[in-house]
Each structure stands twice: as C-alpha cells, then as structure tokens.
Coordinates of C-alpha atoms in Angstrom, one line a residue:
Q1 CA 8.3 -5.7 -2.5
G2 CA 8.8 -8.5 0.1
A3 CA 6.7 -6.6 2.7
L4 CA 4.0 -5.8 0.2
Y5 CA 3.6 -9.3 -1.1
R6 CA 1.1 -10.3 1.7
E7 CA -0.1 -6.9 2.7
W8 CA -3.5 -7.4 0.9
A9 CA -4.1 -10.5 3.1
V10 CA -3.6 -8.7 6.4
T11 CA -5.5 -5.6 5.4
E12 CA -8.1 -5.6 2.6
L13 CA -9.0 -9.3 2.9
R14 CA -9.9 -8.7 6.5
S15 CA -12.3 -5.9 5.5
D16 CA -15.6 -6.3 3.8
N17 CA -14.2 -5.4 0.4
T18 CA -12.8 -8.8 -0.6
R19 CA -12.8 -12.4 0.5
I20 CA -11.1 -15.7 -0.3
Y21 CA -13.3 -17.8 -2.7
S22 CA -13.0 -21.5 -2.9
R23 CA -15.9 -23.9 -2.2
T24 CA -13.8 -27.1 -2.6
S25 CA -10.1 -26.4 -2.1
S26 CA -8.5 -27.8 1.0
T27 CA -4.9 -26.8 0.1
A28 CA -2.7 -25.2 2.8
V29 CA -2.6 -21.8 1.3
F30 CA -6.4 -21.5 1.0
D31 CA -6.6 -22.5 4.7
V32 CA -4.3 -19.8 5.9
I33 CA -5.9 -17.2 3.7
R34 CA -9.4 -18.2 4.9
Q35 CA -8.2 -17.7 8.5
L36 CA -7.5 -14.1 7.7
D37 CA -10.8 -13.7 5.9
L38 CA -12.8 -15.2 8.7
S39 CA -10.8 -13.7 11.6
T40 CA -9.8 -17.2 12.9
I41 CA -6.1 -16.5 12.6
Q42 CA -3.8 -19.2 14.1
P43 CA -0.3 -18.4 15.6
I44 CA 1.3 -20.5 12.8
N45 CA -0.3 -18.6 10.0
Y46 CA 2.6 -18.2 7.5
L47 CA 1.1 -15.3 5.6
V48 CA 1.3 -13.2 8.8
D49 CA 4.8 -14.5 9.3
E50 CA 5.8 -13.5 5.7
Y51 CA 4.4 -10.1 6.1
W52 CA 6.1 -9.6 9.5
S53 CA 9.4 -10.9 8.2
G54 CA 9.2 -8.8 5.1
N55 CA 8.8 -5.6 7.1
Y56 CA 11.6 -6.4 9.5
H57 CA 14.0 -7.5 6.7
N58 CA 13.5 -4.0 5.2
I59 CA 13.9 -2.3 8.6
E60 CA 17.2 -4.2 9.0
R61 CA 18.4 -3.0 5.6
C62 CA 17.4 0.6 6.5
N63 CA 19.2 0.4 9.8
T64 CA 22.4 -0.8 8.0
V65 CA 22.2 2.2 5.6
I66 CA 21.6 4.6 8.5
R67 CA 24.6 3.1 10.4
D68 CA 26.9 3.2 7.4
H69 CA 25.7 6.2 5.4
M70 CA 28.8 8.3 6.3
V71 CA 30.9 6.2 3.8
V72 CA 29.2 8.3 1.0
E73 CA 31.6 11.1 0.2
D74 CA 29.1 13.5 -1.4
E75 CA 27.5 15.4 1.4
N76 CA 24.2 16.1 -0.3
L77 CA 23.8 12.6 -1.6
R78 CA 24.7 11.2 1.8
A79 CA 21.9 13.3 3.4
E80 CA 19.5 12.1 0.7
Y81 CA 20.3 8.4 1.3
L82 CA 19.9 8.9 5.0
A83 CA 16.5 10.5 4.5
E84 CA 15.3 7.8 2.1
A85 CA 16.3 5.0 4.6
K86 CA 14.5 6.8 7.5
F87 CA 11.4 7.3 5.4
I88 CA 11.2 3.6 4.4
R89 CA 11.8 2.5 8.0
A90 CA 9.1 4.9 9.2
Y91 CA 6.7 3.6 6.5
H92 CA 7.2 0.0 7.6
Y93 CA 6.9 0.8 11.3
F94 CA 3.7 2.8 10.7
N95 CA 2.1 -0.3 9.0
L96 CA 3.3 -2.6 11.8
V97 CA 2.1 -0.4 14.7
M98 CA -1.3 0.0 12.9
L99 CA -1.7 -3.7 12.6
F100 CA 0.0 -5.1 15.7
G101 CA 0.2 -2.3 18.2
G102 CA 3.4 -2.4 20.2
V103 CA 6.1 -4.3 18.2
F104 CA 9.8 -4.7 18.5
L105 CA 11.6 -1.4 18.3
V106 CA 14.9 -2.0 16.4
P107 CA 16.5 1.4 15.8
E108 CA 19.9 0.0 14.9
P109 CA 21.5 -3.4 13.9
F110 CA 21.5 -5.7 17.0
P111 CA 23.5 -8.9 17.5
A112 CA 21.3 -12.0 17.6
Q113 CA 22.0 -12.7 21.2
Q114 CA 20.7 -9.2 22.2
A115 CA 17.7 -9.6 19.9
R116 CA 16.8 -12.9 21.6
Y117 CA 15.9 -11.1 24.9
M118 CA 14.1 -8.1 23.4
Q119 CA 10.6 -7.4 24.5
R120 CA 7.8 -5.6 22.5
S121 CA 7.8 -1.8 22.9
T122 CA 4.8 0.3 23.5
P123 CA 2.9 1.9 20.6
N124 CA 4.0 5.3 21.8
A125 CA 7.6 4.3 21.6
I126 CA 7.1 3.1 18.0
Y127 CA 5.3 6.3 17.1
D128 CA 8.1 8.3 18.7
L129 CA 10.6 6.7 16.2
I130 CA 8.3 7.1 13.2
E131 CA 7.5 10.7 14.0
G132 CA 11.1 11.6 14.8
D133 CA 12.4 10.1 11.5
L134 CA 9.8 11.9 9.4
R135 CA 10.1 15.2 11.2
G136 CA 13.8 15.1 10.7
I137 CA 13.3 14.6 7.0
V138 CA 10.8 17.4 6.6
E139 CA 12.7 19.9 8.8
G140 CA 16.0 19.0 7.2
G141 CA 14.8 19.5 3.6
T142 CA 17.1 16.8 2.3
L143 CA 14.7 15.2 -0.2
P144 CA 13.7 16.8 -3.6
E145 CA 10.1 17.9 -4.1
S146 CA 9.8 15.6 -7.1
R147 CA 11.7 13.0 -9.2
A148 CA 12.1 12.5 -12.9
N149 CA 13.2 9.9 -15.4
A150 CA 15.4 7.2 -13.8
E151 CA 14.8 8.7 -10.4
L152 CA 11.0 8.1 -10.5
G153 CA 9.9 5.9 -7.6
R154 CA 12.5 7.2 -5.1
V155 CA 11.2 9.0 -2.1
T156 CA 10.2 12.7 -2.3
M157 CA 9.5 15.5 0.2
A158 CA 5.8 15.2 -0.8
A159 CA 5.8 11.6 0.3
A160 CA 7.5 12.4 3.6
K161 CA 5.1 15.2 4.4
T162 CA 2.1 13.1 3.6
M163 CA 3.3 10.2 5.8
L164 CA 4.0 12.6 8.7
A165 CA 0.5 14.1 8.3
K166 CA -1.0 10.6 8.5
V167 CA 1.0 9.9 11.6
Y168 CA -0.3 13.1 13.3
M169 CA -3.9 12.3 12.3
T170 CA -3.6 8.7 13.4
R171 CA -1.7 9.2 16.7
Y172 CA -3.2 12.4 18.2
T173 CA -6.6 13.4 19.4
I174 CA -8.7 15.4 17.0
G175 CA -8.4 19.1 17.8
S176 CA -5.0 18.8 19.5
A177 CA -2.1 21.0 18.4
E178 CA -0.3 18.0 17.1
Y179 CA -3.3 16.8 15.1
A180 CA -3.6 20.3 13.6
K181 CA 0.0 20.1 12.2
A182 CA -1.3 17.8 9.6
K183 CA -3.2 20.5 7.9
T184 CA -0.2 22.6 7.1
L185 CA 1.8 19.6 5.8
L186 CA -1.0 18.5 3.5
E187 CA -1.5 22.1 2.2
D188 CA 2.2 22.1 1.2
V189 CA 1.8 18.7 -0.6
I190 CA -1.3 19.9 -2.5
I191 CA 0.6 22.9 -3.8
S192 CA 3.6 20.8 -4.7
V193 CA 1.5 18.5 -6.8
G194 CA -0.1 21.3 -8.8
N195 CA -2.8 22.5 -6.5
P196 CA -5.7 20.6 -8.1
Q197 CA -9.0 22.5 -7.8
S198 CA -11.3 20.4 -10.0
V199 CA -11.6 16.9 -11.4
A200 CA -10.0 18.2 -14.6
D201 CA -6.8 18.8 -12.8
L202 CA -6.6 15.1 -11.7
T203 CA -5.2 12.1 -13.6
P204 CA -8.1 10.2 -15.0
F205 CA -8.8 7.1 -12.9
A206 CA -8.3 4.7 -15.8
Q207 CA -4.7 6.0 -16.3
I208 CA -3.7 5.5 -12.7
F209 CA -3.3 1.7 -13.1
D210 CA -2.2 1.8 -16.8
I211 CA 1.3 0.3 -17.1
T212 CA 2.0 2.7 -20.0
K213 CA 1.4 5.7 -17.7
E214 CA 3.0 4.6 -14.4
M215 CA 4.4 7.2 -12.0
S216 CA 2.0 9.9 -13.3
K217 CA 1.4 13.1 -11.4
E218 CA -1.2 11.2 -9.3
I219 CA 1.4 8.9 -7.8
I220 CA 3.3 10.4 -4.8
F221 CA 4.9 7.1 -3.7
A222 CA 4.6 3.6 -5.0
V223 CA 6.3 0.2 -4.8
R224 CA 7.6 -0.4 -8.3
Y225 CA 7.7 -3.6 -10.3
K226 CA 9.4 -4.5 -13.5
A227 CA 8.4 -7.5 -15.8
G228 CA 11.0 -9.3 -17.9
N229 CA 12.2 -12.2 -15.7
L230 CA 14.4 -9.9 -13.6
G231 CA 13.1 -11.2 -10.3
I232 CA 11.2 -7.9 -9.6
G233 CA 7.9 -8.6 -11.4
S234 CA 4.5 -8.1 -9.8
P235 CA 2.6 -11.3 -8.6
F236 CA -0.7 -9.6 -8.1
G237 CA -2.2 -10.2 -11.5
N238 CA -1.9 -14.0 -11.0
E239 CA -2.8 -13.8 -7.3
F240 CA -6.1 -12.0 -8.0
A241 CA -7.2 -13.3 -11.4
P242 CA -9.9 -16.1 -11.3
A243 CA -8.8 -19.6 -10.4
N244 CA -9.0 -22.1 -13.3
S245 CA -9.4 -19.4 -15.9
G246 CA -6.6 -20.6 -18.0
A247 CA -5.1 -17.8 -20.1
H248 CA -8.4 -16.0 -20.6
V249 CA -7.6 -13.3 -18.0
I250 CA -3.8 -13.6 -17.5
G251 CA -1.1 -15.9 -18.6
G252 CA -0.6 -18.8 -16.2
S253 CA -4.2 -18.5 -14.8
G254 CA -5.2 -17.0 -11.5
R255 CA -5.8 -18.0 -7.9
S256 CA -8.9 -16.0 -6.7
Y257 CA -7.0 -15.0 -3.6
N258 CA -8.5 -11.5 -3.3
Y259 CA -12.1 -11.9 -4.6
P260 CA -14.3 -8.8 -4.7
S261 CA -17.2 -9.1 -2.3
T262 CA -20.9 -8.6 -3.0
S263 CA -20.8 -5.6 -0.6
I264 CA -18.1 -3.7 -2.6
I265 CA -20.0 -4.4 -5.9
D266 CA -23.2 -3.1 -4.3
A267 CA -21.3 0.0 -3.2
F268 CA -20.1 0.7 -6.7
N269 CA -23.6 0.0 -8.1
A270 CA -25.2 2.4 -5.7
E271 CA -23.9 5.2 -7.9
P272 CA -25.0 4.4 -11.4
G273 CA -22.3 5.1 -14.0
D274 CA -19.4 5.0 -11.5
I275 CA -16.4 4.7 -13.9
R276 CA -14.2 3.2 -11.1
K277 CA -16.0 -0.1 -11.0
D278 CA -15.1 -1.5 -14.4
I279 CA -11.5 -0.3 -13.9
S280 CA -11.2 -1.8 -10.4
L281 CA -12.9 -5.2 -10.8
A282 CA -14.8 -7.5 -13.0
E283 CA -17.7 -9.9 -12.3
R284 CA -17.1 -12.3 -15.2
Y285 CA -14.5 -13.1 -17.9
Y286 CA -14.7 -14.1 -21.5
N287 CA -13.7 -17.6 -22.6
S288 CA -12.3 -17.1 -26.1
D289 CA -12.2 -20.9 -26.7
S290 CA -15.9 -21.4 -26.2
G291 CA -16.9 -17.9 -27.2
T292 CA -18.9 -17.5 -24.0
W293 CA -18.8 -15.3 -20.9
V294 CA -18.1 -17.2 -17.6
D295 CA -20.2 -16.0 -14.7
D296 CA -20.3 -16.9 -11.0
D297 CA -22.2 -20.0 -10.0
E298 CA -22.0 -22.7 -7.3
T299 CA -18.8 -24.1 -8.8
T300 CA -17.1 -21.3 -10.6
Q301 CA -15.5 -18.2 -9.2
C302 CA -14.8 -15.5 -11.7
R303 CA -14.9 -12.1 -10.0
Y304 CA -11.5 -10.5 -9.8
V305 CA -9.5 -7.3 -9.1
K306 CA -8.4 -5.8 -12.4
K307 CA -6.2 -2.9 -11.2
Y308 CA -3.0 -4.9 -11.1
L309 CA -3.4 -6.9 -14.3
S310 CA -0.7 -6.7 -17.0
P311 CA 0.3 -9.1 -19.7
V312 CA 2.8 -11.7 -18.4
E313 CA 5.0 -14.2 -20.1
T314 CA 6.0 -15.8 -16.8
V315 CA 3.7 -16.3 -13.9
N316 CA 4.0 -13.7 -11.1
D317 CA 6.1 -11.4 -13.4
G318 CA 3.7 -8.5 -14.1
E319 CA 4.6 -4.8 -14.7
S320 CA 2.0 -3.1 -12.6
D321 CA 3.3 -0.8 -9.8
W322 CA 1.4 -0.7 -6.4
P323 CA 0.5 2.9 -5.4
V324 CA 1.0 3.6 -1.7
I325 CA 0.4 7.4 -1.6
R326 CA -1.7 9.1 -4.3
V327 CA -2.9 12.7 -4.8
A328 CA -6.4 11.4 -4.1
D329 CA -5.2 10.2 -0.7
V330 CA -3.8 13.6 0.1
L331 CA -7.0 15.5 -0.9
L332 CA -9.2 13.2 1.2
L333 CA -6.8 13.5 4.2
Y334 CA -6.9 17.3 3.8
A335 CA -10.7 17.3 3.6
E336 CA -10.9 15.2 6.7
V337 CA -8.6 17.4 8.8
V338 CA -10.3 20.6 7.6
N339 CA -13.7 19.0 8.5
E340 CA -12.5 18.0 11.9
L341 CA -11.0 21.4 12.7
Q342 CA -13.4 23.8 11.0
G343 CA -16.5 21.9 10.0
P344 CA -17.7 20.9 6.5
T345 CA -16.3 23.9 4.6
A346 CA -16.8 24.4 0.8
Q347 CA -13.2 23.6 0.2
A348 CA -13.3 20.2 2.1
V349 CA -16.5 19.2 0.3
N350 CA -15.0 20.2 -3.1
Y351 CA -12.0 17.9 -2.5
V352 CA -14.3 15.0 -1.6
D353 CA -16.5 15.7 -4.7
M354 CA -13.4 15.8 -6.9
I355 CA -12.4 12.3 -5.9

C-alpha cells in the first residue's frame, strides 16, 4: 500500500486524463501536486520521494524474505513464499525502471555503509533482475493458478505470467524472439481465467469496482484494502472526492487531488452511451442540504473519480481495492502482440471490441 499511495500522482496525473484542481489554494501539498501536473517537478518534491521510498521499503522487505526463506520448514510453502517475494520485488522494479530508467539495483539486504556508495544501475541491469525473477517463477511452477477464500489477493501464476509478458513487450523490439514470447504467456493466462470469447464472458464493468464483489474473476492481481480502523484502509475516496463537498460525496469531504480532465470526459462522450463514464467519474454532486446539484464554475471544483469511493466512518479508511492486473489488461496486451506479429486478425479485433 505504501508504494501505491502516490502512484496516481507520478503516473495518471502527469497524463492528460486528470489534473490537480485548485484556483486559490497555496498549501504545500497543492504546490507539489501541481508540479507533477505541469511537469515542473522540483528535486525536493516529497510526493516523488514518498513513491520512491515506498517502493524501496517493499523491495527491502522482499529481499529479507528471499534471504531468510529457508527457515520455513514446509518445502512447498517455502517455495511459494520465495516466488511471492520475487514477484512483488519484480513488480516494484518494473514500475521504477519505467518511471526513472536506471535505478539502484538492490538484490539483497545491504549495510548502510555499502549503500552510501552505490551508483544507479543501467535499465538493462534492472530488467535482467525483473526478467530473471519472473522467469524463475513461471518455469518453477511454484505458484497456484488461482486463489480462493482467505488466500484471495495473494500472487498467482496468472499474475506472474502477465507481468513477464509485459516485461517482454516493454523491453524488447517488436518482432524479436523475446517479444514473441509474450504471446504464449498471455494465451496461457487467457485460458486460465476461463478463455473469454465475448463480452458476456466478462465481469460487468460496474461490478469491477463494487466493494461487495471484490476479487471477482476479472481481477488477476490487486492491492487490497480493508476498512474498519485497522490501519489498512484505502485513502483514495477522500483523495479524489471534490474539495469542500462536506459529506455529500464521502464522509470527511474530499481533496480534488485527481480531477478528471475535459479531455477524458470528451473521450467518453465521443461514444454515446459508454457505460464506463458514469462508473468511472462524475461531473457534479448532489447537495442534500440545499436539494441542489453542484456543478463546476469559477470557484467550485466538483468533478471526481468514482471508482474508489466507498462509505467511510474515518477519513482515508475506505474498503475499495486497487486493481493492478485485470483480465481486460491481458486481453488488450494479447490483441497488441497478435497485431504486431500477425496483423489485425479477427481474434485481436474481437478482444479489443469485447473491452
């Protein structure tokens, strides 16, 4: 969760999908978010630092598990823990190398004195570690194909194969033998999730973000959250709800940190009746005290991301999970790799149309 907390700020906020909205605020947090929004990022931007630190804290924990996993007596469980730690480490390094290029390669716990003199590694060295970890998991077969009940949310073979396919498609030249390996991996995943062939085989979009239907067959890997003042609740409902909206959208009001842009709204509106729009975002909210709808104007910001909203009794303590790998992701990756290797086949077009 720590690494994910600021991921939206270093990814989607920097795209043309969302922005920071505040015409009047001069608070420190709005300033650092605005830097990311406008690509005027300063070296002391603490959101970048929090994202970086969150990733490396998790890498440190993974390295400790990898170093000490032999203390687990059960051989099968030991192999499973090792694979989970390597997957999570590879997942974090993949995000880091995508955002920063060559970063610090830390394959094992280092003493502070040694870390002080480390230098950044090349992107290829980072990719070597990522690819090696994920290949070892896939070839070793030490993870289950799926999870159930209390195990839901733990890493599966489908997640490892999808991540490895993404690495192949990101790292290697289109048409190369390494790039083509992604196709077989994604075919395996598609079969393992039920081999969907039409939209009827997919989880309805509205259910994907429904807190009563979390970890449905659509979700291959997600960062999980749990409300109830346990210290593991989701903050994104409050982060993304409209600022100064009181309890009309979510308890404790919102902050408008990830405000849907006009361009993303126009993209949804280009396809009349697109059911994803009203599930993903809202352009106004209802004030139950005044009995009126609040719309955007020169002083009020009210657009907001809806996907991560859930009722909260305590601020930043929502229930909504954050999907990382979905079946839709796999189908679109597969359509891409087929299109690049074979051209726009009927199968590739069908997967795009399904989504």
